Structure formats: C-alpha cells, structure tokens
Amino acid sequence: MTTAEFIAACFWPFVVIAAFALCKTRNTAAFPFIGKIVFAVSVAYIGLLLFYDKSSIFAVNDVHIGLVVLGLAIAGLQLRQPPLYGSWFDKAKALGFMILVVLLGSGLAWYAGRMLVLDHLTSRLVIEGRVDRAWRSSGSRRADYLVRIAGQTVKVTTPLYERLEQFKPAVRVEVGRGSNYVYEIEYLSN
C-alpha cells in the first residue's frame, strides 16, 4: 500500500472520528481546539484530493462516496425550508427552485451511487491481453489516465499508468463496470 492509498483509505474513518469529536466537545472549552484540528486536517485532505485524486483507487472511491454524500446533503437541505410567503407567483418560483435543487442533488447522488454499486456489488469485467497503448485523455490537468488492453480502453491510476506506459506488459485486469477503473491487475509472463 502506497502512502497515497493509505491517506485516501483513512479519509472516511477521519470523517467519522472528527464528527464524533465535534459532537462530544460541542458545549465544552475544548471545542475551539478540536475544531481547529479538524479544520486543519480537512484542508490538508482537500488539498491532497485536488492534486492527487487519481493517485489511488481509494481516492477515486472517496470522490464517489463524497459525491453521494454531497448530493444527499443538497437534496436534504430543501427539507428544512421555511414556509412559503407572498403572492402565488413568488410561492411558485420558490417551489420550482426547491424542486430543481432536490432533483439536482438526487441526480448527483444517483450518478455516483450507481457507479459505486456497479463497481463493488456486481461482477467485474475481466480483460486479458497485452497493453497496446497508454495515454492521457485530452483536456486540462484533470485528464484521465487511459490504457488500451486487448482492444478495450480502461482507466487506471497514476502509478499504474506509469508502469504500464513504460513496460507495456501482458496483463489480466479486473475492471469496475461503473467507473471503468482497473481494480485488480495480474502480470502475465511475456
């Protein structure tokens, strides 16, 4: 396990511990101190996520879980709306905006959740063959690392991309059906 994988694997346990610590110290003198620690570690995690999001499969899954949580939070925020006041048009406009926000949040949660379900709760696609080509998708810095194995294009993490690009070995990979990322790799003899 690389350092990037370890840090990414520790993200959600940190979230649970931070939420527990903040709840337990809410009305005590320790709350500002605990809050500063949680804030500093959160900023560090967000910074690492922005720069190293494709460095580990754990980080890719953390992003998908985060999108599910964000989508549910966006949809759930509309449940706490105050009563609507004003003319019929004002009420309709506010209600339409609430419906739009709930649909967008639900869509985001569905998109990322479906990807997680297809990756982890269904059988993975198995591809066996030689690496034909390794390249980055066109675009900005956030471009995906792509590899063609036996004529099928799959996404890989940064360290795996560097190995496959350099050696172009014969491999057997298990690919998630939702995200199209390589989850397991086995190097075959040339």
Coordinates of C-alpha atoms in Angstrom, one line a residue:
M1 CA 0.0 0.0 0.0
T2 CA 1.5 3.3 -1.0
T3 CA 1.3 6.5 1.1
A4 CA -1.4 7.9 -1.2
E5 CA -3.5 4.8 -0.8
F6 CA -3.1 4.9 3.0
I7 CA -4.1 8.6 3.2
A8 CA -7.1 8.0 1.0
A9 CA -8.1 4.9 2.9
C10 CA -8.0 6.9 6.2
F11 CA -10.3 9.7 4.9
W12 CA -13.8 8.3 5.9
P13 CA -12.6 7.0 9.2
F14 CA -11.2 10.5 9.9
V15 CA -14.6 12.0 9.0
V16 CA -16.4 9.7 11.5
I17 CA -13.9 10.4 14.2
A18 CA -14.0 14.2 13.5
A19 CA -17.8 14.2 13.6
F20 CA -17.8 12.2 16.9
A21 CA -15.2 14.5 18.5
L22 CA -17.0 17.6 17.4
C23 CA -20.3 16.3 18.8
K24 CA -18.8 15.3 22.1
T25 CA -17.0 18.6 22.7
R26 CA -19.8 20.8 21.3
N27 CA -20.5 22.7 24.6
T28 CA -17.1 22.5 26.2
A29 CA -14.0 24.6 26.3
A30 CA -12.2 22.0 24.1
F31 CA -14.5 22.7 21.1
P32 CA -12.4 25.5 19.6
F33 CA -9.2 23.5 19.9
I34 CA -10.8 20.3 18.4
G35 CA -12.4 22.5 15.7
K36 CA -9.1 23.9 14.6
I37 CA -7.5 20.4 14.4
V38 CA -10.4 19.1 12.3
F39 CA -10.3 22.2 10.1
A40 CA -6.5 21.9 9.5
V41 CA -6.7 18.2 8.7
S42 CA -9.8 18.8 6.4
V43 CA -7.9 21.5 4.5
A44 CA -5.0 19.1 4.1
Y45 CA -7.2 16.3 2.8
I46 CA -9.0 18.6 0.3
G47 CA -5.6 19.9 -0.9
L48 CA -4.3 16.3 -1.4
L49 CA -7.6 15.4 -3.1
L50 CA -7.3 18.2 -5.6
F51 CA -3.7 17.4 -6.6
Y52 CA -3.6 13.6 -6.2
D53 CA -7.2 12.5 -6.9
K54 CA -6.1 9.8 -9.4
S55 CA -3.2 8.5 -7.5
S56 CA -5.0 5.7 -5.8
I57 CA -8.2 3.7 -6.4
F58 CA -9.1 4.5 -2.8
A59 CA -9.1 8.2 -3.7
V60 CA -11.3 7.6 -6.7
N61 CA -13.8 5.8 -4.5
D62 CA -13.5 8.6 -1.9
V63 CA -14.6 11.1 -4.6
H64 CA -17.6 8.9 -5.5
I65 CA -18.7 8.5 -1.9
G66 CA -18.2 12.2 -1.3
L67 CA -20.4 13.0 -4.3
V68 CA -23.1 10.7 -2.9
V69 CA -23.0 12.5 0.4
L70 CA -22.9 15.9 -1.3
G71 CA -25.9 15.0 -3.4
L72 CA -27.9 13.8 -0.5
A73 CA -27.0 16.9 1.5
I74 CA -28.1 19.1 -1.3
A75 CA -31.4 17.3 -1.6
G76 CA -31.9 17.2 2.2
L77 CA -31.3 20.9 2.6
Q78 CA -34.6 21.6 0.9
L79 CA -36.4 19.7 3.7
R80 CA -35.6 22.5 6.1
Q81 CA -37.1 25.3 4.1
P82 CA -39.3 27.8 6.0
P83 CA -42.9 28.2 4.9
L84 CA -43.6 30.0 1.7
Y85 CA -45.0 33.5 1.9
G86 CA -46.0 36.1 -0.7
S87 CA -48.0 36.1 -3.9
W88 CA -48.9 33.0 -5.8
F89 CA -46.1 33.7 -8.3
D90 CA -43.5 34.1 -5.5
K91 CA -44.6 30.8 -4.0
A92 CA -44.4 29.0 -7.3
K93 CA -41.0 30.4 -8.1
A94 CA -39.6 29.3 -4.7
L95 CA -41.3 25.9 -5.0
G96 CA -39.9 25.4 -8.5
F97 CA -36.4 26.3 -7.3
M98 CA -36.7 23.8 -4.4
I99 CA -37.8 21.0 -6.8
L100 CA -34.9 21.8 -9.1
V101 CA -32.4 21.7 -6.2
V102 CA -33.8 18.4 -5.0
L103 CA -33.6 16.9 -8.5
L104 CA -30.0 18.0 -9.0
G105 CA -28.9 16.7 -5.6
S106 CA -30.7 13.4 -6.2
G107 CA -29.2 13.1 -9.6
L108 CA -25.7 13.7 -8.3
A109 CA -26.2 11.1 -5.6
W110 CA -27.7 8.6 -8.1
Y111 CA -24.9 9.1 -10.6
A112 CA -22.1 8.5 -8.0
G113 CA -24.0 5.8 -6.1
R114 CA -24.8 3.8 -9.3
M115 CA -21.1 3.9 -10.1
L116 CA -20.2 2.6 -6.7
V117 CA -22.8 -0.2 -6.8
L118 CA -21.6 -1.3 -10.3
D119 CA -18.0 -1.2 -9.2
H120 CA -18.4 -3.1 -5.9
L121 CA -21.6 -5.1 -5.9
T122 CA -21.6 -6.6 -9.4
S123 CA -19.1 -8.9 -11.0
R124 CA -16.1 -7.1 -12.6
L125 CA -15.2 -7.2 -16.2
V126 CA -12.1 -9.3 -16.8
I127 CA -9.7 -8.4 -19.6
E128 CA -6.6 -10.4 -20.5
G129 CA -4.0 -9.3 -23.1
R130 CA -1.1 -7.1 -23.8
V131 CA -1.1 -3.3 -23.2
D132 CA -1.4 -1.8 -26.6
R133 CA -1.3 1.9 -25.8
A134 CA -1.2 4.2 -22.7
W135 CA -2.2 7.8 -23.0
R136 CA -3.9 10.7 -21.2
S137 CA -7.3 11.9 -22.3
S138 CA -7.3 15.3 -23.9
G139 CA -8.2 18.2 -21.7
S140 CA -6.9 20.0 -18.7
R141 CA -4.8 18.8 -15.8
R142 CA -7.7 16.7 -14.6
A143 CA -7.4 14.4 -17.7
D144 CA -7.8 10.6 -17.1
Y145 CA -5.1 8.1 -17.5
L146 CA -6.2 5.6 -20.1
V147 CA -4.8 2.3 -21.2
R148 CA -5.9 0.0 -24.1
I149 CA -5.6 -3.7 -23.2
A150 CA -6.6 -6.2 -25.8
G151 CA -8.5 -3.6 -27.7
Q152 CA -10.5 -2.3 -24.8
T153 CA -9.9 1.1 -23.2
V154 CA -9.9 1.3 -19.3
K155 CA -9.0 4.0 -16.8
V156 CA -6.0 3.5 -14.4
T157 CA -4.5 5.4 -11.5
T158 CA -1.3 7.4 -11.9
P159 CA 1.3 4.8 -10.6
L160 CA -0.2 2.0 -12.6
Y161 CA -0.3 4.2 -15.7
E162 CA 3.4 4.9 -15.3
R163 CA 4.3 1.2 -15.1
L164 CA 2.1 0.2 -17.9
E165 CA 3.3 3.0 -20.2
Q166 CA 6.9 2.1 -19.6
F167 CA 6.8 -1.7 -19.9
K168 CA 3.6 -2.5 -21.9
P169 CA 3.3 -6.0 -20.4
A170 CA 0.8 -8.7 -20.8
V171 CA -1.8 -8.4 -18.0
R172 CA -5.0 -9.7 -16.7
V173 CA -7.1 -7.0 -15.2
E174 CA -10.5 -6.7 -13.4
V175 CA -12.3 -3.5 -14.3
G176 CA -15.2 -2.0 -12.4
R177 CA -18.3 -1.8 -14.5
G178 CA -19.3 1.6 -13.3
S179 CA -16.2 3.8 -13.3
N180 CA -14.2 1.6 -15.8
Y181 CA -11.2 1.8 -13.4
V182 CA -8.8 -1.1 -13.0
Y183 CA -9.3 -2.6 -9.5
E184 CA -7.1 -5.7 -9.8
I185 CA -4.1 -6.4 -12.0
E186 CA -2.1 -9.6 -12.5
Y187 CA 1.0 -9.5 -14.7
L188 CA 1.3 -12.4 -17.1
S189 CA 4.5 -13.9 -18.5
N190 CA 5.6 -12.4 -21.8

